Amino acid sequence: MNDHTNTGPDQETKEAWRRFRKGLAGYLAAMTEDDHLLIEMPSTDDDSGLTTPYAQFAVTEGDEIRAELAGNGVLLQWHRLDRTSERRLARAGWEVPDELDGPNLHRVAAKSDSRRLALLVSRALEKQYAVPHPTLMSVQGWGPNAEHLGDIGLPVDPACLEGEAARAAEELIEVPPPGFATPRDQLVAAVALGLEAMFEESIEQDADGDFPLPGQPSPIYVRIHPELPIVEAFGAVVTGVRSRRQAAVEASLLNRDLPLVKFAVLERSVLAALQVPAHRLEADAFLEALPMFLTTVNAVRADLSLRTGARS
């Protein structure tokens, strides 16, 4: 596997979002029923009453965290979510706005799940609301935990704080954001968000830049091509085949019967791969095909192992 490590501005942006998620998760876990948190983009001079993207948080009577993202009904026109972004947020578990719950997208999570909630919020702000860098946002908070607002790592409104904490906020140095994320970064993020929603857990890229899928009988990885808008799932179906000639015959038969999944023999393993062209801002086509790929690989594993004398 090739190493596509990026050490430029895009890598710095990625690290900045990681720091933001870590700080947000810690703050959310410590919130009480008297706390309220608001993270928002700078306001404009528009007098329509509409707003820029924001996320806000409060603790319910059941000691859970209610998170909200700005809905299209309150957003300025050029910040509104398109249908693709709305669909992605819904797939990630966000409830759509309604008359009962108000104009914002929302979800409720246990405090013990604050890390995952912080991840979902940051992914939404970065990828669906097109916030290019977390330091472009500011934070406001009210309640006992507000003295720790600076731990989130964003500029803090000093009016929310008192005494030493307010003075520290006034002295906070804002980090100028680097360049915008590349189209490939946007596709990687879209795939990551879709995988997290599908498997209901955070999936980090490994040293090769691949996403290892959890809960599979044998290792399966998802990779975004370094140069082309292609998303690929791949893995070894069986290993240690006794006859490579027989394995090649079986792979050929599988390719004939299952045209969407490509099987190949590499040394003494039979590999399977699914490649889906994906627009740089769209990962849905791949995510919709991934369950079919996993089902196919698992369905042929036992029979292929028997026919080739391999270890399944």
mmCIF file of N, CA and C in Angstrom, residues 54-173:
data_model
loop_
_atom_site.group_PDB
_atom_site.id
_atom_site.type_symbol
_atom_site.label_atom_id
_atom_site.label_comp_id
_atom_site.label_asym_id
_atom_site.label_seq_id
_atom_site.Cartn_x
_atom_site.Cartn_y
_atom_site.Cartn_z
ATOM 1 N N TYR A 54 -24.380 27.335 12.647
ATOM 2 C CA TYR A 54 -24.056 27.223 14.067
ATOM 3 C C TYR A 54 -24.420 25.835 14.577
ATOM 4 N N ALA A 55 -23.859 25.512 15.731
ATOM 5 C CA ALA A 55 -24.244 24.316 16.489
ATOM 6 C C ALA A 55 -24.456 24.752 17.921
ATOM 7 N N GLN A 56 -25.479 24.233 18.564
ATOM 8 C CA GLN A 56 -25.721 24.578 19.954
ATOM 9 C C GLN A 56 -26.066 23.331 20.756
ATOM 10 N N PHE A 57 -25.786 23.409 22.057
ATOM 11 C CA PHE A 57 -25.881 22.236 22.920
ATOM 12 C C PHE A 57 -26.497 22.619 24.263
ATOM 13 N N ALA A 58 -27.299 21.709 24.804
ATOM 14 C CA ALA A 58 -27.867 21.859 26.140
ATOM 15 C C ALA A 58 -28.021 20.470 26.745
ATOM 16 N N VAL A 59 -28.137 20.417 28.047
ATOM 17 C CA VAL A 59 -28.299 19.150 28.755
ATOM 18 C C VAL A 59 -29.773 18.981 29.117
ATOM 19 N N THR A 60 -30.345 17.838 28.821
ATOM 20 C CA THR A 60 -31.753 17.569 29.099
ATOM 21 C C THR A 60 -31.959 17.168 30.555
ATOM 22 N N GLU A 61 -33.230 17.038 30.942
ATOM 23 C CA GLU A 61 -33.538 16.607 32.307
ATOM 24 C C GLU A 61 -33.038 15.195 32.582
ATOM 25 N N GLY A 62 -32.895 14.402 31.542
ATOM 26 C CA GLY A 62 -32.375 13.055 31.696
ATOM 27 C C GLY A 62 -30.861 12.989 31.671
ATOM 28 N N ASP A 63 -30.213 14.147 31.796
ATOM 29 C CA ASP A 63 -28.745 14.255 31.819
ATOM 30 C C ASP A 63 -28.134 13.746 30.505
ATOM 31 N N GLU A 64 -28.828 13.983 29.402
ATOM 32 C CA GLU A 64 -28.295 13.713 28.076
ATOM 33 C C GLU A 64 -28.009 15.040 27.378
ATOM 34 N N ILE A 65 -27.242 14.986 26.322
ATOM 35 C CA ILE A 65 -26.886 16.197 25.592
ATOM 36 C C ILE A 65 -27.751 16.301 24.344
ATOM 37 N N ARG A 66 -28.420 17.415 24.214
ATOM 38 C CA ARG A 66 -29.181 17.689 22.989
ATOM 39 C C ARG A 66 -28.328 18.622 22.127
ATOM 40 N N ALA A 67 -28.030 18.171 20.926
ATOM 41 C CA ALA A 67 -27.234 18.955 19.980
ATOM 42 C C ALA A 67 -28.127 19.396 18.830
ATOM 43 N N GLU A 68 -27.941 20.622 18.372
ATOM 44 C CA GLU A 68 -28.710 21.146 17.258
ATOM 45 C C GLU A 68 -27.774 21.775 16.229
ATOM 46 N N LEU A 69 -28.123 21.599 14.966
ATOM 47 C CA LEU A 69 -27.442 22.252 13.854
ATOM 48 C C LEU A 69 -28.436 23.166 13.148
ATOM 49 N N ALA A 70 -27.957 24.293 12.683
ATOM 50 C CA ALA A 70 -28.842 25.265 12.046
ATOM 51 C C ALA A 70 -29.571 24.654 10.856
ATOM 52 N N GLY A 71 -30.888 24.811 10.840
ATOM 53 C CA GLY A 71 -31.695 24.325 9.728
ATOM 54 C C GLY A 71 -31.845 25.382 8.649
ATOM 55 N N ASN A 72 -32.303 24.965 7.483
ATOM 56 C CA ASN A 72 -32.432 25.898 6.368
ATOM 57 C C ASN A 72 -33.405 27.032 6.656
ATOM 58 N N GLY A 73 -34.341 26.808 7.569
ATOM 59 C CA GLY A 73 -35.314 27.844 7.885
ATOM 60 C C GLY A 73 -34.720 29.045 8.588
ATOM 61 N N VAL A 74 -33.534 28.918 9.160
ATOM 62 C CA VAL A 74 -32.900 30.033 9.865
ATOM 63 C C VAL A 74 -31.602 30.477 9.195
ATOM 64 N N LEU A 75 -31.149 29.762 8.166
ATOM 65 C CA LEU A 75 -29.876 30.067 7.527
ATOM 66 C C LEU A 75 -30.029 31.071 6.392
ATOM 67 N N LEU A 76 -29.029 31.921 6.241
ATOM 68 C CA LEU A 76 -28.961 32.778 5.074
ATOM 69 C C LEU A 76 -28.906 31.917 3.817
ATOM 70 N N GLN A 77 -29.404 32.435 2.714
ATOM 71 C CA GLN A 77 -29.584 31.628 1.511
ATOM 72 C C GLN A 77 -28.297 30.944 1.062
ATOM 73 N N TRP A 78 -27.160 31.653 1.084
ATOM 74 C CA TRP A 78 -25.926 31.065 0.565
ATOM 75 C C TRP A 78 -25.292 30.058 1.519
ATOM 76 N N HIS A 79 -25.876 29.921 2.718
ATOM 77 C CA HIS A 79 -25.387 28.914 3.671
ATOM 78 C C HIS A 79 -26.307 27.695 3.755
ATOM 79 N N ARG A 80 -27.412 27.705 3.029
ATOM 80 C CA ARG A 80 -28.402 26.641 3.187
ATOM 81 C C ARG A 80 -27.896 25.308 2.646
ATOM 82 N N LEU A 81 -28.345 24.242 3.271
ATOM 83 C CA LEU A 81 -27.957 22.889 2.889
ATOM 84 C C LEU A 81 -28.672 22.474 1.609
ATOM 85 N N ASP A 82 -27.946 21.820 0.707
ATOM 86 C CA ASP A 82 -28.619 21.255 -0.451
ATOM 87 C C ASP A 82 -29.176 19.876 -0.072
ATOM 88 N N ARG A 83 -29.855 19.247 -0.985
ATOM 89 C CA ARG A 83 -30.526 17.973 -0.684
ATOM 90 C C ARG A 83 -29.521 16.878 -0.349
ATOM 91 N N THR A 84 -28.371 16.913 -1.034
ATOM 92 C CA THR A 84 -27.348 15.905 -0.757
ATOM 93 C C THR A 84 -26.841 16.027 0.669
ATOM 94 N N SER A 85 -26.559 17.250 1.102
ATOM 95 C CA SER A 85 -26.076 17.462 2.468
ATOM 96 C C SER A 85 -27.136 17.081 3.496
ATOM 97 N N GLU A 86 -28.385 17.434 3.224
ATOM 98 C CA GLU A 86 -29.461 17.052 4.144
ATOM 99 C C GLU A 86 -29.568 15.535 4.249
ATOM 100 N N ARG A 87 -29.429 14.847 3.110
ATOM 101 C CA ARG A 87 -29.524 13.387 3.111
ATOM 102 C C ARG A 87 -28.375 12.774 3.907
ATOM 103 N N ARG A 88 -27.181 13.322 3.736
ATOM 104 C CA ARG A 88 -26.038 12.798 4.478
ATOM 105 C C ARG A 88 -26.212 12.983 5.979
ATOM 106 N N LEU A 89 -26.708 14.136 6.384
ATOM 107 C CA LEU A 89 -26.916 14.378 7.813
ATOM 108 C C LEU A 89 -27.986 13.446 8.372
ATOM 109 N N ALA A 90 -29.035 13.210 7.594
ATOM 110 C CA ALA A 90 -30.080 12.291 8.045
ATOM 111 C C ALA A 90 -29.533 10.876 8.185
ATOM 112 N N ARG A 91 -28.677 10.457 7.237
ATOM 113 C CA ARG A 91 -28.077 9.124 7.318
ATOM 114 C C ARG A 91 -27.144 9.001 8.508
ATOM 115 N N ALA A 92 -26.576 10.136 8.926
ATOM 116 C CA ALA A 92 -25.687 10.129 10.086
ATOM 117 C C ALA A 92 -26.451 10.198 11.403
ATOM 118 N N GLY A 93 -27.788 10.230 11.344
ATOM 119 C CA GLY A 93 -28.583 10.170 12.560
ATOM 120 C C GLY A 93 -29.181 11.482 13.024
ATOM 121 N N TRP A 94 -29.043 12.550 12.248
ATOM 122 C CA TRP A 94 -29.628 13.832 12.636
ATOM 123 C C TRP A 94 -31.117 13.844 12.287
ATOM 124 N N GLU A 95 -31.937 14.287 13.247
ATOM 125 C CA GLU A 95 -33.376 14.410 13.017
ATOM 126 C C GLU A 95 -33.651 15.705 12.263
ATOM 127 N N VAL A 96 -34.509 15.633 11.264
ATOM 128 C CA VAL A 96 -34.805 16.820 10.464
ATOM 129 C C VAL A 96 -35.725 17.756 11.242
ATOM 130 N N PRO A 97 -35.715 19.051 10.909
ATOM 131 C CA PRO A 97 -36.580 20.009 11.619
ATOM 132 C C PRO A 97 -38.059 19.681 11.437
ATOM 133 N N ASP A 98 -38.843 19.972 12.463
ATOM 134 C CA ASP A 98 -40.295 19.830 12.368
ATOM 135 C C ASP A 98 -40.937 20.858 13.300
ATOM 136 N N GLU A 99 -42.259 20.942 13.222
ATOM 137 C CA GLU A 99 -42.972 21.952 14.003
ATOM 138 C C GLU A 99 -42.833 21.734 15.503
ATOM 139 N N LEU A 100 -42.697 20.472 15.925
ATOM 140 C CA LEU A 100 -42.617 20.175 17.353
ATOM 141 C C LEU A 100 -41.254 20.517 17.924
ATOM 142 N N ASP A 101 -40.194 20.163 17.218
ATOM 143 C CA ASP A 101 -38.839 20.331 17.743
ATOM 144 C C ASP A 101 -38.129 21.578 17.253
ATOM 145 N N GLY A 102 -38.772 22.392 16.423
ATOM 146 C CA GLY A 102 -38.167 23.642 16.007
ATOM 147 C C GLY A 102 -37.463 23.561 14.664
ATOM 148 N N PRO A 103 -36.775 24.651 14.281
ATOM 149 C CA PRO A 103 -36.242 24.776 12.922
ATOM 150 C C PRO A 103 -34.891 24.108 12.692
ATOM 151 N N ASN A 104 -34.289 23.523 13.723
ATOM 152 C CA ASN A 104 -32.935 22.985 13.587
ATOM 153 C C ASN A 104 -32.907 21.466 13.465
ATOM 154 N N LEU A 105 -31.872 20.940 12.833
ATOM 155 C CA LEU A 105 -31.603 19.512 12.905
ATOM 156 C C LEU A 105 -31.125 19.208 14.320
ATOM 157 N N HIS A 106 -31.429 18.022 14.827
ATOM 158 C CA HIS A 106 -31.096 17.763 16.219
ATOM 159 C C HIS A 106 -30.868 16.280 16.467
ATOM 160 N N ARG A 107 -30.236 15.988 17.575
ATOM 161 C CA ARG A 107 -30.045 14.631 18.052
ATOM 162 C C ARG A 107 -29.755 14.702 19.541
ATOM 163 N N VAL A 108 -29.980 13.577 20.238
ATOM 164 C CA VAL A 108 -29.719 13.484 21.673
ATOM 165 C C VAL A 108 -28.739 12.353 21.906
ATOM 166 N N ALA A 109 -27.748 12.599 22.751
ATOM 167 C CA ALA A 109 -26.721 11.593 23.017
ATOM 168 C C ALA A 109 -26.401 11.570 24.507
ATOM 169 N N ALA A 110 -25.994 10.414 24.990
ATOM 170 C CA ALA A 110 -25.547 10.295 26.373
ATOM 171 C C ALA A 110 -24.229 11.038 26.542
ATOM 172 N N LYS A 111 -23.978 11.522 27.749
ATOM 173 C CA LYS A 111 -22.710 12.214 27.996
ATOM 174 C C LYS A 111 -21.523 11.291 27.742
ATOM 175 N N SER A 112 -21.713 10.017 28.004
ATOM 176 C CA SER A 112 -20.630 9.055 27.770
ATOM 177 C C SER A 112 -20.298 8.930 26.289
ATOM 178 N N ASP A 113 -21.196 9.418 25.426
ATOM 179 C CA ASP A 113 -20.997 9.351 23.983
ATOM 180 C C ASP A 113 -20.582 10.709 23.422
ATOM 181 N N SER A 114 -20.037 11.579 24.289
ATOM 182 C CA SER A 114 -19.706 12.936 23.865
ATOM 183 C C SER A 114 -18.624 12.958 22.793
ATOM 184 N N ARG A 115 -17.721 11.988 22.814
ATOM 185 C CA ARG A 115 -16.662 11.956 21.800
ATOM 186 C C ARG A 115 -17.244 11.736 20.414
ATOM 187 N N ARG A 116 -18.156 10.782 20.297
ATOM 188 C CA ARG A 116 -18.785 10.535 18.991
ATOM 189 C C ARG A 116 -19.649 11.727 18.582
ATOM 190 N N LEU A 117 -20.345 12.348 19.533
ATOM 191 C CA LEU A 117 -21.168 13.502 19.210
ATOM 192 C C LEU A 117 -20.304 14.644 18.687
ATOM 193 N N ALA A 118 -19.165 14.868 19.327
ATOM 194 C CA ALA A 118 -18.255 15.913 18.861
ATOM 195 C C ALA A 118 -17.770 15.617 17.441
ATOM 196 N N LEU A 119 -17.511 14.349 17.153
ATOM 197 C CA LEU A 119 -17.076 13.960 15.813
ATOM 198 C C LEU A 119 -18.169 14.254 14.791
ATOM 199 N N LEU A 120 -19.398 13.876 15.083
ATOM 200 C CA LEU A 120 -20.492 14.082 14.142
ATOM 201 C C LEU A 120 -20.756 15.568 13.907
ATOM 202 N N VAL A 121 -20.651 16.361 14.967
ATOM 203 C CA VAL A 121 -20.864 17.802 14.826
ATOM 204 C C VAL A 121 -19.758 18.421 13.971
ATOM 205 N N SER A 122 -18.523 18.067 14.256
ATOM 206 C CA SER A 122 -17.411 18.653 13.494
ATOM 207 C C SER A 122 -17.461 18.237 12.031
ATOM 208 N N ARG A 123 -17.812 16.980 11.772
ATOM 209 C CA ARG A 123 -17.934 16.528 10.390
ATOM 210 C C ARG A 123 -19.036 17.300 9.668
ATOM 211 N N ALA A 124 -20.138 17.517 10.349
ATOM 212 C CA ALA A 124 -21.247 18.252 9.736
ATOM 213 C C ALA A 124 -20.842 19.692 9.426
ATOM 214 N N LEU A 125 -20.206 20.357 10.371
ATOM 215 C CA LEU A 125 -19.808 21.747 10.151
ATOM 216 C C LEU A 125 -18.791 21.854 9.021
ATOM 217 N N GLU A 126 -17.837 20.942 9.006
ATOM 218 C CA GLU A 126 -16.772 21.011 8.021
ATOM 219 C C GLU A 126 -17.249 20.623 6.626
ATOM 220 N N LYS A 127 -17.989 19.531 6.529
ATOM 221 C CA LYS A 127 -18.278 18.962 5.219
ATOM 222 C C LYS A 127 -19.647 19.337 4.662
ATOM 223 N N GLN A 128 -20.649 19.482 5.502
ATOM 224 C CA GLN A 128 -21.978 19.799 4.994
ATOM 225 C C GLN A 128 -22.255 21.298 5.027
ATOM 226 N N TYR A 129 -21.736 21.996 6.046
ATOM 227 C CA TYR A 129 -21.923 23.450 6.117
ATOM 228 C C TYR A 129 -20.738 24.210 5.521
ATOM 229 N N ALA A 130 -19.719 23.481 5.042
ATOM 230 C CA ALA A 130 -18.580 24.065 4.321
ATOM 231 C C ALA A 130 -17.811 25.081 5.147
ATOM 232 N N VAL A 131 -17.638 24.812 6.442
ATOM 233 C CA VAL A 131 -16.761 25.635 7.279
ATOM 234 C C VAL A 131 -15.332 25.166 7.002
ATOM 235 N N PRO A 132 -14.474 25.985 6.387
ATOM 236 C CA PRO A 132 -13.170 25.498 5.943
ATOM 237 C C PRO A 132 -12.154 25.271 7.045
ATOM 238 N N HIS A 133 -12.328 25.929 8.208
ATOM 239 C CA HIS A 133 -11.350 25.791 9.293
ATOM 240 C C HIS A 133 -12.046 26.129 10.605
ATOM 241 N N PRO A 134 -11.816 25.355 11.669
ATOM 242 C CA PRO A 134 -12.564 25.586 12.914
ATOM 243 C C PRO A 134 -12.330 26.957 13.533
ATOM 244 N N THR A 135 -11.138 27.541 13.344
ATOM 245 C CA THR A 135 -10.874 28.837 13.976
ATOM 246 C C THR A 135 -11.635 29.977 13.326
ATOM 247 N N LEU A 136 -12.358 29.703 12.236
ATOM 248 C CA LEU A 136 -13.256 30.714 11.685
ATOM 249 C C LEU A 136 -14.518 30.849 12.526
ATOM 250 N N MET A 137 -14.760 29.913 13.420
ATOM 251 C CA MET A 137 -15.927 29.957 14.290
ATOM 252 C C MET A 137 -15.545 30.534 15.650
ATOM 253 N N SER A 138 -16.543 30.979 16.385
ATOM 254 C CA SER A 138 -16.341 31.441 17.752
ATOM 255 C C SER A 138 -17.292 30.688 18.670
ATOM 256 N N VAL A 139 -17.054 30.787 19.950
ATOM 257 C CA VAL A 139 -17.833 30.025 20.910
ATOM 258 C C VAL A 139 -18.378 30.935 22.005
ATOM 259 N N GLN A 140 -19.612 30.667 22.392
ATOM 260 C CA GLN A 140 -20.245 31.332 23.524
ATOM 261 C C GLN A 140 -20.818 30.260 24.443
ATOM 262 N N GLY A 141 -20.839 30.537 25.723
ATOM 263 C CA GLY A 141 -21.378 29.569 26.667
ATOM 264 C C GLY A 141 -21.873 30.241 27.927
ATOM 265 N N TRP A 142 -22.864 29.616 28.531
ATOM 266 C CA TRP A 142 -23.428 30.126 29.769
ATOM 267 C C TRP A 142 -23.568 28.968 30.745
ATOM 268 N N GLY A 143 -23.366 29.231 32.010
ATOM 269 C CA GLY A 143 -23.496 28.189 33.024
ATOM 270 C C GLY A 143 -22.190 27.906 33.727
ATOM 271 N N PRO A 144 -22.218 26.976 34.680
ATOM 272 C CA PRO A 144 -21.037 26.686 35.505
ATOM 273 C C PRO A 144 -19.803 26.269 34.711
ATOM 274 N N ASN A 145 -19.992 25.620 33.569
ATOM 275 C CA ASN A 145 -18.847 25.126 32.821
ATOM 276 C C ASN A 145 -18.241 26.167 31.883
ATOM 277 N N ALA A 146 -18.838 27.370 31.842
ATOM 278 C CA ALA A 146 -18.395 28.385 30.894
ATOM 279 C C ALA A 146 -16.955 28.818 31.138
ATOM 280 N N GLU A 147 -16.454 28.680 32.364
ATOM 281 C CA GLU A 147 -15.074 29.077 32.622
ATOM 282 C C GLU A 147 -14.076 28.216 31.852
ATOM 283 N N HIS A 148 -14.544 27.107 31.311
ATOM 284 C CA HIS A 148 -13.661 26.215 30.537
ATOM 285 C C HIS A 148 -13.878 26.347 29.031
ATOM 286 N N LEU A 149 -14.560 27.401 28.586
ATOM 287 C CA LEU A 149 -14.813 27.570 27.158
ATOM 288 C C LEU A 149 -13.522 27.590 26.345
ATOM 289 N N GLY A 150 -12.471 28.170 26.910
ATOM 290 C CA GLY A 150 -11.211 28.239 26.189
ATOM 291 C C GLY A 150 -10.631 26.883 25.852
ATOM 292 N N ASP A 151 -11.050 25.836 26.589
ATOM 293 C CA ASP A 151 -10.518 24.496 26.327
ATOM 294 C C ASP A 151 -10.973 23.953 24.977
ATOM 295 N N ILE A 152 -12.038 24.523 24.427
ATOM 296 C CA ILE A 152 -12.525 24.060 23.119
ATOM 297 C C ILE A 152 -11.551 24.464 22.018
ATOM 298 N N GLY A 153 -10.807 25.534 22.250
ATOM 299 C CA GLY A 153 -9.787 25.940 21.289
ATOM 300 C C GLY A 153 -10.248 26.917 20.241
ATOM 301 N N LEU A 154 -11.420 27.545 20.442
ATOM 302 C CA LEU A 154 -11.933 28.544 19.512
ATOM 303 C C LEU A 154 -11.948 29.912 20.185
ATOM 304 N N PRO A 155 -11.986 30.993 19.393
ATOM 305 C CA PRO A 155 -12.141 32.317 19.989
ATOM 306 C C PRO A 155 -13.395 32.373 20.854
ATOM 307 N N VAL A 156 -13.284 32.944 22.039
ATOM 308 C CA VAL A 156 -14.374 32.989 23.009
ATOM 309 C C VAL A 156 -14.884 34.416 23.150
ATOM 310 N N ASP A 157 -16.185 34.573 23.217
ATOM 311 C CA ASP A 157 -16.780 35.876 23.477
ATOM 312 C C ASP A 157 -16.564 36.213 24.954
ATOM 313 N N PRO A 158 -15.753 37.224 25.282
ATOM 314 C CA PRO A 158 -15.463 37.528 26.685
ATOM 315 C C PRO A 158 -16.695 37.893 27.503
ATOM 316 N N ALA A 159 -17.787 38.319 26.822
ATOM 317 C CA ALA A 159 -18.993 38.687 27.551
ATOM 318 C C ALA A 159 -19.598 37.491 28.285
ATOM 319 N N CYS A 160 -19.229 36.281 27.864
ATOM 320 C CA CYS A 160 -19.763 35.074 28.493
ATOM 321 C C CYS A 160 -19.037 34.739 29.793
ATOM 322 N N LEU A 161 -17.897 35.363 30.004
ATOM 323 C CA LEU A 161 -17.028 34.941 31.100
ATOM 324 C C LEU A 161 -16.879 36.034 32.134
ATOM 325 N N GLU A 162 -16.237 35.693 33.205
ATOM 326 C CA GLU A 162 -15.994 36.650 34.276
ATOM 327 C C GLU A 162 -14.542 36.548 34.727
ATOM 328 N N GLY A 163 -14.026 37.663 35.253
ATOM 329 C CA GLY A 163 -12.724 37.657 35.914
ATOM 330 C C GLY A 163 -11.588 37.188 35.037
ATOM 331 N N GLU A 164 -10.778 36.287 35.589
ATOM 332 C CA GLU A 164 -9.560 35.836 34.921
ATOM 333 C C GLU A 164 -9.862 35.126 33.606
ATOM 334 N N ALA A 165 -10.952 34.342 33.577
ATOM 335 C CA ALA A 165 -11.304 33.626 32.358
ATOM 336 C C ALA A 165 -11.617 34.600 31.226
ATOM 337 N N ALA A 166 -12.299 35.720 31.541
ATOM 338 C CA ALA A 166 -12.610 36.719 30.527
ATOM 339 C C ALA A 166 -11.337 37.371 29.998
ATOM 340 N N ARG A 167 -10.414 37.670 30.891
ATOM 341 C CA ARG A 167 -9.161 38.282 30.452
ATOM 342 C C ARG A 167 -8.369 37.329 29.563
ATOM 343 N N ALA A 168 -8.400 36.045 29.902
ATOM 344 C CA ALA A 168 -7.697 35.055 29.077
ATOM 345 C C ALA A 168 -8.325 34.963 27.695
ATOM 346 N N ALA A 169 -9.645 35.058 27.636
ATOM 347 C CA ALA A 169 -10.330 34.987 26.348
ATOM 348 C C ALA A 169 -9.985 36.188 25.485
ATOM 349 N N GLU A 170 -9.879 37.350 26.099
ATOM 350 C CA GLU A 170 -9.540 38.547 25.347
ATOM 351 C C GLU A 170 -8.147 38.448 24.752
ATOM 352 N N GLU A 171 -7.275 37.684 25.407
ATOM 353 C CA GLU A 171 -5.900 37.562 24.952
ATOM 354 C C GLU A 171 -5.690 36.376 24.012
ATOM 355 N N LEU A 172 -6.767 35.621 23.735
ATOM 356 C CA LEU A 172 -6.648 34.450 22.876
ATOM 357 C C LEU A 172 -6.167 34.851 21.490
ATOM 358 N N ILE A 173 -5.132 34.199 21.013
ATOM 359 C CA ILE A 173 -4.589 34.487 19.692
ATOM 360 C C ILE A 173 -5.320 33.632 18.664
#
